[in-house]
Coordinates of C-alpha atoms in Angstrom, one line a residue:
M1 CA 15.4 -15.7 32.9
N2 CA 12.2 -16.6 31.5
T3 CA 9.1 -17.9 33.2
A4 CA 6.9 -20.8 32.0
A5 CA 4.4 -19.8 29.3
A6 CA 1.6 -21.4 26.9
T7 CA 2.9 -21.3 23.1
P8 CA 1.7 -17.3 22.4
P9 CA -0.3 -17.0 19.2
A10 CA 1.3 -16.8 16.3
A11 CA 0.9 -14.9 12.4
R12 CA 1.6 -17.1 9.5
A13 CA 4.3 -16.1 7.2
G14 CA 3.2 -13.1 5.1
D15 CA 4.5 -11.2 2.3
A16 CA 5.0 -7.0 1.3
A17 CA 2.3 -7.2 0.1
T18 CA -0.2 -8.8 2.7
G19 CA 1.7 -8.5 5.3
P20 CA 0.8 -10.9 8.9
I21 CA -1.9 -13.2 8.2
P22 CA -4.1 -14.1 11.6
P23 CA -3.8 -17.6 13.2
A24 CA -6.3 -19.7 11.6
G25 CA -8.6 -22.4 14.0
V26 CA -7.2 -20.7 17.1
E27 CA -9.6 -20.3 20.6
L28 CA -10.3 -17.6 21.9
P29 CA -7.2 -15.4 22.6
P30 CA -5.5 -14.9 26.0
S31 CA -5.6 -11.9 27.8
V32 CA -2.6 -9.7 27.2
G33 CA -1.6 -7.9 30.4
A34 CA -5.6 -6.1 31.4
F35 CA -6.5 -6.4 27.6
H36 CA -9.7 -9.2 27.9
Y37 CA -10.4 -10.9 24.3
T38 CA -14.5 -11.3 23.7
R39 CA -16.2 -13.3 21.0
F40 CA -18.9 -11.6 18.6
A41 CA -21.5 -14.1 17.5
P42 CA -22.3 -13.9 13.6
S43 CA -26.1 -12.8 13.1
L44 CA -28.2 -13.1 10.0
P45 CA -30.3 -9.9 8.5
P46 CA -33.9 -10.4 8.2
L47 CA -34.2 -12.3 4.7
V48 CA -36.3 -12.6 1.4
G49 CA -35.1 -15.8 -0.5
G50 CA -32.3 -15.4 0.9
V51 CA -31.0 -11.5 0.2
E52 CA -31.8 -8.5 2.6
A53 CA -34.3 -5.9 1.8
G54 CA -33.2 -2.2 1.1
L55 CA -30.0 -0.7 -0.3
H56 CA -27.8 0.4 1.8
P57 CA -25.6 3.5 1.1
V58 CA -22.4 2.2 2.3
V59 CA -20.7 -1.4 2.9
I60 CA -17.1 -2.0 4.7
A61 CA -15.7 -5.1 3.3
G62 CA -13.3 -5.3 6.6
G63 CA -13.7 -3.8 10.3
G64 CA -9.7 -3.4 11.3
P65 CA -8.8 0.0 12.5
V66 CA -9.3 1.8 9.2
G67 CA -12.7 0.6 8.3
M68 CA -14.0 1.4 12.1
A69 CA -12.7 4.6 11.4
L70 CA -14.0 5.0 8.3
A71 CA -17.5 4.1 9.3
L72 CA -17.2 6.1 12.4
G73 CA -16.0 9.3 10.1
L74 CA -19.7 8.5 7.9
A75 CA -21.2 8.3 11.0
N76 CA -20.1 12.0 11.2
H77 CA -21.9 13.5 8.4
G78 CA -25.3 10.9 9.3
V79 CA -24.5 8.1 6.9
R80 CA -25.1 4.8 8.4
S81 CA -22.7 1.8 7.4
V82 CA -22.5 -2.2 7.5
V83 CA -19.1 -3.5 8.1
L84 CA -18.6 -7.1 7.0
E85 CA -15.4 -8.2 9.4
A86 CA -14.5 -12.4 9.0
D87 CA -13.2 -12.6 12.2
D88 CA -14.9 -12.7 15.5
T89 CA -12.8 -10.6 17.9
V90 CA -10.1 -7.5 17.5
C91 CA -6.9 -8.5 16.4
V92 CA -4.6 -10.6 17.7
G93 CA -0.7 -8.9 18.4
S94 CA 0.5 -6.1 18.9
R95 CA 0.8 -5.1 15.0
A96 CA -0.2 -1.4 14.2
A97 CA 1.6 -0.3 17.3
C98 CA 2.7 3.4 16.9
I99 CA 0.1 6.2 16.6
S100 CA 0.7 9.5 15.5
R101 CA 0.0 13.4 16.2
R102 CA -2.1 13.3 13.0
S103 CA -3.9 10.0 13.1
L104 CA -4.4 11.0 17.1
E105 CA -6.0 14.5 15.5
I106 CA -7.9 12.0 13.1
I107 CA -9.2 9.6 16.3
E108 CA -9.8 12.9 18.4
R109 CA -13.1 13.9 15.2
L110 CA -14.2 10.4 15.2
G111 CA -14.4 10.6 19.3
A112 CA -12.0 7.9 20.5
L113 CA -9.2 10.3 21.9
P114 CA -9.8 10.2 25.4
A115 CA -9.2 6.3 25.7
F116 CA -6.2 6.3 23.5
L117 CA -4.6 8.9 25.6
A118 CA -5.4 7.1 28.5
K119 CA -4.0 4.0 27.6
G120 CA -1.4 5.0 25.0
L121 CA 2.1 5.2 25.9
P122 CA 4.0 8.5 24.8
W123 CA 7.1 8.9 23.3
T124 CA 9.4 11.9 21.6
G125 CA 12.1 10.6 20.3
G126 CA 14.5 7.6 20.5
R127 CA 18.6 6.1 20.1
S128 CA 19.7 4.4 17.8
F129 CA 23.1 2.2 18.2
Y130 CA 26.6 0.7 16.5
K131 CA 27.5 -2.8 17.6
T132 CA 27.3 -1.5 21.5
E133 CA 28.1 2.7 20.9
E134 CA 24.8 5.5 20.9
V135 CA 25.4 6.9 16.9
F136 CA 22.3 9.4 17.4
R137 CA 19.6 10.1 19.0
F138 CA 16.6 12.1 17.3
E139 CA 13.3 14.2 19.0
M140 CA 10.8 14.4 17.2
P141 CA 9.0 17.5 16.5
H142 CA 7.1 19.0 19.8
D143 CA 6.2 22.1 21.0
E144 CA 4.0 24.5 23.5
R145 CA 1.7 24.9 20.6
Q146 CA 0.5 21.1 20.6
K147 CA -1.7 19.5 22.8
L148 CA -0.7 16.0 21.5
P149 CA 2.1 13.9 21.3
P150 CA 3.7 13.6 18.6
M151 CA 3.8 9.7 18.9
I152 CA 2.0 7.1 21.2
N153 CA 2.3 3.3 21.3
L154 CA -1.2 1.3 21.9
E155 CA -1.2 -2.2 20.9
Q156 CA -3.8 -3.0 17.7
Y157 CA -6.0 -4.7 19.5
Y158 CA -6.7 -1.7 22.2
I159 CA -7.0 0.7 19.3
E160 CA -9.6 -1.7 18.0
Q161 CA -11.4 -2.4 20.7
Y162 CA -12.0 1.5 21.4
L163 CA -13.1 2.5 17.9
L164 CA -15.4 -0.5 18.7
D165 CA -16.2 1.2 22.1
E166 CA -17.3 4.4 20.7
I167 CA -19.2 2.4 17.8
E168 CA -21.1 1.4 20.4
R169 CA -22.1 4.9 21.9
R170 CA -23.0 5.8 18.6
N171 CA -25.4 3.2 18.3
A172 CA -27.2 3.5 21.8
A173 CA -27.9 7.3 20.8
A174 CA -28.9 6.3 17.4
P175 CA -29.4 2.5 17.0
G176 CA -27.6 0.9 13.7
L177 CA -26.0 3.7 12.7
V178 CA -22.8 1.4 12.0
D179 CA -23.9 -2.2 11.7
I180 CA -21.1 -4.5 12.7
R181 CA -21.4 -8.0 11.3
W182 CA -18.8 -10.2 12.9
G183 CA -18.1 -13.5 11.3
S184 CA -19.5 -12.7 7.6
T185 CA -17.2 -13.2 5.1
L186 CA -17.3 -11.2 1.8
A187 CA -17.6 -13.7 -1.1
G188 CA -18.9 -11.9 -4.1
I189 CA -19.8 -8.8 -6.0
E190 CA -22.1 -7.9 -8.6
E191 CA -22.5 -5.6 -10.3
E192 CA -26.3 -3.7 -10.9
A193 CA -27.8 -0.4 -12.5
D194 CA -28.1 1.2 -9.0
G195 CA -25.4 -0.5 -7.0
L196 CA -23.6 -3.6 -6.0
R197 CA -25.0 -7.1 -4.9
L198 CA -22.9 -8.5 -2.4
S199 CA -22.7 -12.4 -1.7
V200 CA -22.3 -13.1 2.1
R201 CA -21.1 -16.3 4.3
N202 CA -21.1 -17.2 7.9
A203 CA -21.9 -19.9 9.9
L204 CA -26.0 -18.9 10.2
G205 CA -25.9 -19.3 6.9
D206 CA -24.8 -17.6 2.7
H207 CA -27.0 -14.4 1.7
A208 CA -26.9 -11.6 0.0
L209 CA -26.9 -7.5 0.8
R210 CA -26.8 -4.4 -1.8
S211 CA -25.2 -1.6 -1.3
R212 CA -24.8 2.1 -3.6
W213 CA -21.0 1.7 -2.4
L214 CA -18.4 -1.0 -1.1
A215 CA -15.3 0.4 0.5
A216 CA -12.3 -2.7 0.6
C217 CA -10.7 -2.0 4.3
D218 CA -9.8 -5.8 3.5
G219 CA -6.2 -5.9 4.4
G220 CA -3.3 -6.8 2.8
Q221 CA -5.0 -9.8 1.7
S222 CA -8.2 -8.2 0.0
F223 CA -10.7 -10.6 -1.2
V224 CA -12.2 -7.0 -3.1
R225 CA -8.8 -6.1 -4.6
K226 CA -8.5 -10.1 -5.9
S227 CA -11.8 -10.0 -7.5
L228 CA -11.6 -7.5 -9.4
G229 CA -8.0 -8.1 -10.8
L230 CA -6.6 -5.9 -9.2
E231 CA -2.5 -5.9 -7.6
L232 CA -0.2 -3.8 -6.3
V233 CA 2.9 -2.3 -7.9
G234 CA 5.8 -0.9 -6.5
T235 CA 9.0 -2.5 -4.8
G236 CA 9.6 -5.3 -2.7
Y237 CA 12.5 -6.1 -0.2
E238 CA 14.2 -9.2 0.6
G239 CA 14.4 -8.3 4.1
R240 CA 12.5 -10.4 6.7
Y241 CA 11.4 -9.0 10.1
V242 CA 10.1 -11.7 13.1
I243 CA 8.4 -9.1 15.5
I244 CA 8.3 -10.7 18.7
D245 CA 5.5 -9.8 21.5
I246 CA 6.7 -10.2 25.1
E247 CA 5.7 -9.3 28.6
L248 CA 8.5 -8.1 30.1
H249 CA 8.4 -5.5 33.8
S250 CA 11.4 -2.8 32.6
G251 CA 11.2 -0.1 34.1
H252 CA 13.4 1.6 30.9
P253 CA 11.4 4.7 29.7
T254 CA 9.6 5.2 26.3
E255 CA 11.5 5.3 23.7
R256 CA 12.3 3.5 20.4
R257 CA 15.8 2.1 20.3
A258 CA 17.7 0.4 16.8
W259 CA 20.9 -1.5 16.9
F260 CA 22.7 -1.6 14.3
D261 CA 24.7 -4.8 13.5
P262 CA 25.2 -5.8 17.8
P263 CA 27.3 -8.2 18.5
W264 CA 24.5 -10.6 19.6
N265 CA 23.3 -10.7 16.3
P266 CA 25.8 -9.9 13.7
G267 CA 24.9 -8.5 10.5
S268 CA 21.0 -7.7 11.4
T269 CA 19.1 -5.1 12.9
V270 CA 17.2 -5.3 16.0
L271 CA 13.8 -2.6 17.5
M272 CA 12.3 -2.3 20.4
H273 CA 9.6 -0.6 21.9
K274 CA 7.6 -0.2 24.9
Q275 CA 4.1 -1.0 24.8
P276 CA 1.1 -1.0 27.0
D277 CA 0.8 -3.3 30.1
D278 CA 4.4 -4.1 30.2
I279 CA 4.6 -5.1 26.3
W280 CA 7.8 -4.8 24.6
R281 CA 7.8 -5.5 21.3
I282 CA 11.0 -6.5 19.4
D283 CA 11.7 -6.9 15.6
Y284 CA 14.7 -8.0 14.5
Q285 CA 16.6 -8.8 11.1
L286 CA 16.7 -12.5 9.9
R287 CA 19.8 -12.5 7.9
A288 CA 20.4 -14.3 4.1
G289 CA 19.9 -18.2 4.8
Q290 CA 18.2 -17.9 8.0
S291 CA 14.7 -20.0 7.9
T292 CA 11.3 -17.6 9.0
E293 CA 9.8 -21.2 9.8
E294 CA 12.5 -22.2 12.4
A295 CA 13.0 -18.5 13.9
L296 CA 9.0 -18.7 14.9
Q297 CA 9.3 -22.0 16.9
P298 CA 9.4 -21.6 20.3
A299 CA 12.7 -22.9 21.0
A300 CA 14.5 -19.8 18.6
V301 CA 12.2 -17.4 20.2
Q302 CA 13.4 -18.0 23.5
E303 CA 17.0 -18.2 23.0
F304 CA 17.0 -14.9 20.9
V305 CA 15.3 -12.7 23.5
Q306 CA 16.9 -14.3 26.0
R307 CA 20.1 -13.2 24.4
H308 CA 19.2 -10.0 23.4
L309 CA 17.8 -9.2 26.7
D310 CA 21.5 -10.4 28.5
A311 CA 22.6 -8.1 26.0
I312 CA 20.8 -4.8 27.3
G313 CA 21.7 -5.7 30.7
E314 CA 18.0 -6.7 31.5
G315 CA 18.6 -10.6 31.4
H316 CA 17.7 -11.2 35.1
L317 CA 13.9 -9.8 34.2
P318 CA 11.2 -12.6 34.1
W319 CA 9.8 -12.5 31.1
H320 CA 7.1 -14.6 28.2
T321 CA 6.6 -14.2 25.1
V322 CA 2.7 -13.1 23.6
W323 CA 2.7 -13.2 20.3
T324 CA 5.1 -13.5 17.5
S325 CA 4.6 -13.2 13.7
V326 CA 7.2 -11.7 10.4
Y327 CA 6.7 -9.4 7.8
R328 CA 9.1 -8.3 4.9
A329 CA 8.7 -4.9 3.6
G330 CA 7.7 -3.4 0.4
A331 CA 6.2 -0.1 -0.9
M332 CA 3.3 -0.5 -3.0
T333 CA 0.4 0.7 -3.8
L334 CA -3.1 0.1 -6.1
E335 CA -3.3 2.7 -9.3
R336 CA -6.2 3.5 -8.3
Y337 CA -8.3 3.8 -5.6
R338 CA -11.9 4.2 -7.1
H339 CA -12.8 1.4 -9.1
G340 CA -16.3 2.2 -10.0
R341 CA -18.6 1.8 -7.1
V342 CA -16.0 0.4 -5.0
L343 CA -13.0 2.5 -3.3
F344 CA -10.4 0.8 -1.9
A345 CA -8.7 2.4 1.9
G346 CA -5.5 1.4 3.9
N347 CA -3.6 -1.8 3.2
A348 CA -6.2 -3.1 0.6
A349 CA -5.2 -0.1 -1.4
H350 CA -1.4 -0.1 -0.4
A351 CA 1.1 -1.4 1.5
M352 CA 3.6 0.5 2.9
P353 CA 7.2 0.2 4.9
I354 CA 6.9 -0.3 8.9
F355 CA 9.7 2.2 9.3
G356 CA 8.6 5.6 9.9
V357 CA 5.1 4.3 11.2
R358 CA 3.1 5.0 7.8
G359 CA 1.4 1.5 8.0
L360 CA -1.9 2.0 9.7
N361 CA -1.6 6.0 10.4
S362 CA -1.4 6.0 6.1
G363 CA -4.9 4.1 6.8
F364 CA -6.6 6.2 9.2
D365 CA -5.5 9.4 6.8
D366 CA -7.5 7.2 4.1
A367 CA -10.5 7.2 6.5
D368 CA -10.0 10.7 7.8
N369 CA -10.3 11.5 3.4
L370 CA -12.9 9.2 2.2
A371 CA -15.3 9.8 4.5
W372 CA -16.3 13.2 4.1
K373 CA -16.5 12.6 0.6
L374 CA -18.5 9.4 0.1
A375 CA -21.2 10.5 3.0
L376 CA -21.5 13.6 0.8
V377 CA -21.7 12.1 -2.2
A378 CA -24.0 8.8 -0.5
R379 CA -26.5 11.8 0.4
G380 CA -26.7 13.1 -2.8
V381 CA -25.0 16.7 -2.4
S382 CA -22.0 16.2 -4.0
D383 CA -21.0 14.7 -7.7
A384 CA -19.5 11.4 -7.2
S385 CA -15.8 13.0 -9.4
L386 CA -15.5 14.1 -5.7
L387 CA -14.5 10.6 -5.2
D388 CA -11.8 10.5 -8.1
S389 CA -10.2 13.7 -5.9
Y390 CA -9.9 10.9 -2.8
S391 CA -7.5 8.5 -5.5
Q392 CA -5.7 11.8 -6.6
E393 CA -4.9 12.9 -3.0
R394 CA -3.9 9.3 -1.6
I395 CA -2.5 8.1 -4.1
A396 CA 0.0 11.1 -4.3
A397 CA 0.5 10.6 -0.2
F398 CA 1.4 7.4 -0.7
H399 CA 4.4 8.2 -3.3
I400 CA 5.7 10.9 -0.7
N401 CA 5.2 8.5 2.1
A402 CA 6.8 5.9 0.6
E403 CA 9.4 7.9 -0.6
N404 CA 10.7 8.6 3.0
A405 CA 9.5 4.9 4.4
M406 CA 11.5 3.4 1.3
R407 CA 14.8 5.6 2.6
S408 CA 14.7 4.0 6.1
T409 CA 13.8 0.4 5.0
E410 CA 16.8 0.8 2.4
F411 CA 18.9 1.9 5.7
M412 CA 17.0 -0.5 8.3
S413 CA 17.2 -3.6 5.4
P414 CA 19.9 -3.1 2.9
P415 CA 18.3 -4.3 -0.5
S416 CA 22.2 -5.0 -1.8
R417 CA 25.8 -5.2 -0.9
G418 CA 26.6 -1.4 -2.1
F419 CA 23.8 0.0 0.1
D420 CA 25.4 -2.5 3.3
L421 CA 29.0 -0.8 2.4
L422 CA 27.4 3.0 3.0
R423 CA 25.6 1.5 5.4
E424 CA 28.3 0.2 7.5
A425 CA 30.6 3.8 6.8
A426 CA 27.2 6.0 7.9
L427 CA 27.2 4.0 11.7
S428 CA 30.8 3.8 11.7
L429 CA 31.3 7.4 11.4
A430 CA 28.0 8.8 13.1
G431 CA 29.4 8.6 16.4
A432 CA 31.8 11.6 15.8
H433 CA 30.1 13.1 13.2
R434 CA 26.8 14.6 13.8
G435 CA 25.7 15.3 9.9
I436 CA 26.3 11.8 8.9
A437 CA 24.5 10.8 12.3
N438 CA 21.4 12.3 10.4
L439 CA 21.8 10.0 7.9
I440 CA 19.9 7.1 10.8
N441 CA 16.7 9.7 11.5
P442 CA 13.8 7.3 10.8
R443 CA 11.6 9.8 9.7
Q444 CA 8.6 10.0 11.6
T445 CA 5.1 10.0 9.7
Q446 CA 3.2 13.6 9.5
A447 CA 0.4 15.6 7.6
V448 CA 0.6 15.3 4.1
G449 CA -0.3 18.2 2.0
Y450 CA -2.3 17.7 -1.2
E451 CA -0.8 19.8 -3.9
G452 CA -2.2 20.4 -6.5
S453 CA -6.1 19.4 -5.6
M454 CA -8.8 19.4 -7.7
L455 CA -10.4 20.9 -4.5
S456 CA -8.4 23.6 -4.2
S457 CA -9.1 27.1 -4.9
P458 CA -7.3 30.0 -6.2
G459 CA -6.7 32.8 -3.0
D460 CA -4.3 35.1 -2.2
E461 CA -0.4 34.2 -0.8
L462 CA 0.0 34.9 3.1
A463 CA 3.4 35.3 3.8
Q464 CA 3.0 32.4 6.2
G465 CA 0.2 29.7 6.8
P466 CA -0.4 26.8 5.5
R467 CA -1.0 27.0 2.0
P468 CA -4.2 25.1 -0.2
G469 CA -4.0 21.4 -0.1
E470 CA -2.0 21.2 3.3
A471 CA -3.0 20.5 6.8
L472 CA -4.2 23.2 9.3
P473 CA -1.1 23.9 11.9
E474 CA -2.2 23.2 15.7
Q475 CA -1.5 26.5 17.7
A476 CA -2.3 27.1 21.5
L477 CA -4.8 29.9 22.5
A478 CA -5.2 32.6 24.8
D479 CA -7.3 30.8 27.3
G480 CA -5.3 27.6 27.8
S481 CA -7.6 25.6 24.8
H482 CA -6.2 24.7 21.1
L483 CA -6.9 25.6 17.9
T484 CA -8.6 22.4 16.9
D485 CA -10.7 21.9 19.6
R486 CA -12.5 25.1 17.9
V487 CA -12.3 23.2 14.7
G488 CA -14.5 20.1 14.3
A489 CA -15.9 17.7 11.5
A490 CA -17.4 20.5 9.3
F491 CA -16.1 22.9 6.4
T492 CA -15.2 25.6 8.6
V493 CA -14.7 29.0 7.5
L494 CA -11.9 30.2 9.7
L495 CA -11.4 34.2 10.6
L496 CA -7.9 35.4 12.2
N497 CA -7.4 38.4 13.9
L498 CA -10.2 40.6 12.1
T499 CA -12.1 43.1 13.8
Q500 CA -15.0 42.6 12.1
A501 CA -16.5 40.4 8.8
D502 CA -18.3 42.5 6.4
D503 CA -21.9 42.2 6.2
A504 CA -21.2 40.5 2.7
L505 CA -19.3 37.9 3.9
R506 CA -21.4 37.3 7.2
A507 CA -24.3 36.5 4.4
E508 CA -22.2 34.7 2.7
V509 CA -21.5 32.2 5.4
A510 CA -25.0 32.5 6.4
Q511 CA -26.5 31.1 3.0
A512 CA -23.6 28.5 2.9
Q513 CA -24.9 27.4 6.3
A514 CA -28.4 27.3 5.1
G515 CA -27.9 25.1 2.0
P516 CA -27.1 21.1 1.7
L517 CA -23.7 21.3 3.4
S518 CA -22.4 21.9 6.9
V519 CA -20.7 24.9 7.7
A520 CA -19.5 26.5 10.9
L521 CA -18.2 30.0 11.4
C522 CA -15.1 30.2 13.8
A523 CA -13.7 33.9 14.6
L524 CA -10.4 34.5 16.3
S525 CA -9.7 38.1 17.6
P526 CA -6.6 39.0 19.2
R527 CA -7.9 38.7 22.6
D528 CA -8.4 34.9 21.2
A529 CA -4.7 34.0 20.7
D530 CA -1.0 36.1 21.1
P531 CA 0.6 37.5 17.6
Q532 CA 2.5 34.7 17.1
V533 CA -0.4 32.4 16.5
F534 CA -1.5 35.1 13.9
E535 CA 2.0 35.3 12.7
A536 CA 2.5 31.6 12.2
L537 CA -0.5 31.4 10.0
G538 CA -0.1 34.4 8.1
A539 CA -3.1 36.9 9.2
R540 CA -0.6 39.4 11.1
Q541 CA -3.1 41.8 9.0
G542 CA -6.1 39.3 9.0
A543 CA -6.9 36.8 6.9
V544 CA -9.8 33.6 5.8
Y545 CA -9.7 30.3 5.5
L546 CA -11.6 27.8 4.1
L547 CA -11.2 24.0 6.0
R548 CA -12.4 21.0 4.6
P549 CA -13.5 18.4 7.0
D550 CA -10.0 16.6 7.1
G551 CA -8.6 19.9 8.5
H552 CA -6.8 20.4 5.1
V553 CA -7.4 24.1 3.4
A554 CA -9.3 24.2 0.7
A555 CA -8.7 28.0 -0.1
R556 CA -7.3 31.2 1.5
W557 CA -7.6 34.8 1.5
R558 CA -6.4 38.2 3.4
W559 CA -10.3 38.8 2.5
P560 CA -12.2 36.9 -0.1
P561 CA -13.8 39.1 -3.1
P562 CA -17.7 38.5 -3.1
G563 CA -18.9 35.0 -4.7
A564 CA -15.4 33.8 -3.4
L565 CA -16.6 31.9 -1.0
R566 CA -19.2 30.4 -2.3
Q567 CA -17.6 28.9 -5.4
A568 CA -14.4 27.3 -3.4
L569 CA -17.3 25.8 -1.3
A570 CA -18.7 24.4 -4.5
R571 CA -15.6 23.1 -5.6
A572 CA -14.1 21.5 -2.5
A573 CA -17.1 19.5 -2.1
A574 CA -17.9 19.6 -6.3
L575 CA -21.6 20.1 -5.1
I576 CA -24.1 19.3 -7.9
P577 CA -25.8 22.4 -9.0
K578 CA -29.2 22.2 -7.6
E579 CA -31.4 22.9 -10.9
S580 CA -29.7 19.1 -11.3
A581 CA -29.7 17.5 -8.0

């Protein structure tokens, strides 16, 4: 039965473009499990006539996961940033609670991985039910080559706190590397000859600062997007889902469970995920005609959760609600992510259906792609056209992600009676027909390749391995480490299965290392890895890869001809020629 508890925080209703809206005018949120909120005080920089002196390289609007990931990514390349965050705490509620393997690889480059793995709950699969019958069980790809789980569950307040902890560690070593300004709202943007003038409001007073670049990571309600008169375009769905976080001491394993048309909530879909600290997340679809406001009332939440727990055999366990919200599914994007000196990332750039967990995971990929490019441009190493490749690559990735997410969305929340009939037919036959059951597969997110990227260079065809634009796949090495342990947040020349590199290639690498780019050399010989590793990378007879700082392949060769490596580096980084630098 439900134990007595104070009314939990609730987000106001959002829509497909904005997502959940944080609560307004509430006190410091109560602790959730082992998590305790901290309120951060606003601050004012030294001002002259209401304006901060100097010109910042980058200002980031929004201190959520994407904004903080971008700040840490810039810090990896020695670029300072100012982060303007309107709230004075990390977020309330689970929100984006599923972190993919690809995102964990990005988080490792940012330095925050140990905390994520220590607290997050790994999982590899899930089950789907039609009414009360289990009709599908899925497993995400996972084998001995991988050092990271395919997915972990971790509430967004932990995600933000762990990124903040890493920022504080960086600042301890290099004070001011990431300057987070809490309780500070971006209120105006003006173009100037050499950058942008930004108006900021906080409790201590209005002021202005200047920046060469502005990264809009300010979420679904993006002030930056609205101030530039931009709109998201795409598909929105009518289906509405309620999110309910409850504290429940259940011993059920960590997996994704989905119930289609369950007898205790007919005509609807219910999802359930286990999170750290015995917090369970329940998402359920509102039926046509159900009131969003009424569904979020405490009595309605209590009645629904108790009915659901009774149905799955856990109604005898004590529980209480800790957070509620509501959302609509939508797949929408800006047509360009770069507008002059303003760049968009995360929910400010696009809205992604929650099904397939592509929302925040796409945002982490945005930050990973943008950070090194913006850093090189901010340092004057690369031409600003490099930022156009960010827009090109990430919009292409949006459409790939959206296509898969929309298929899942149309199954989870049918947009018409025709889709509804198809779903009913598939579900009713899925228990007996495995091929039909595969239609229920939620299509979890994975790294998206940048086919046709303007940064990729032609090279050699290899029997296997990632092509230019694709991400380097993980491989287990002979000493128990993994390939990504040898590759950091820099351009990397990867020599595979070569007995030795000739003097000309080594000289070319050394010349690159003496230039403005951070270039690492990594060589794997037969004593470092089993033959199948080289086979998987198309290097049975040797190969050379040039990797970008985000782990994507810029070029690959059996053996690069003279000058090819230098040319591929210059193209991948849009290097400014020395004579015009």
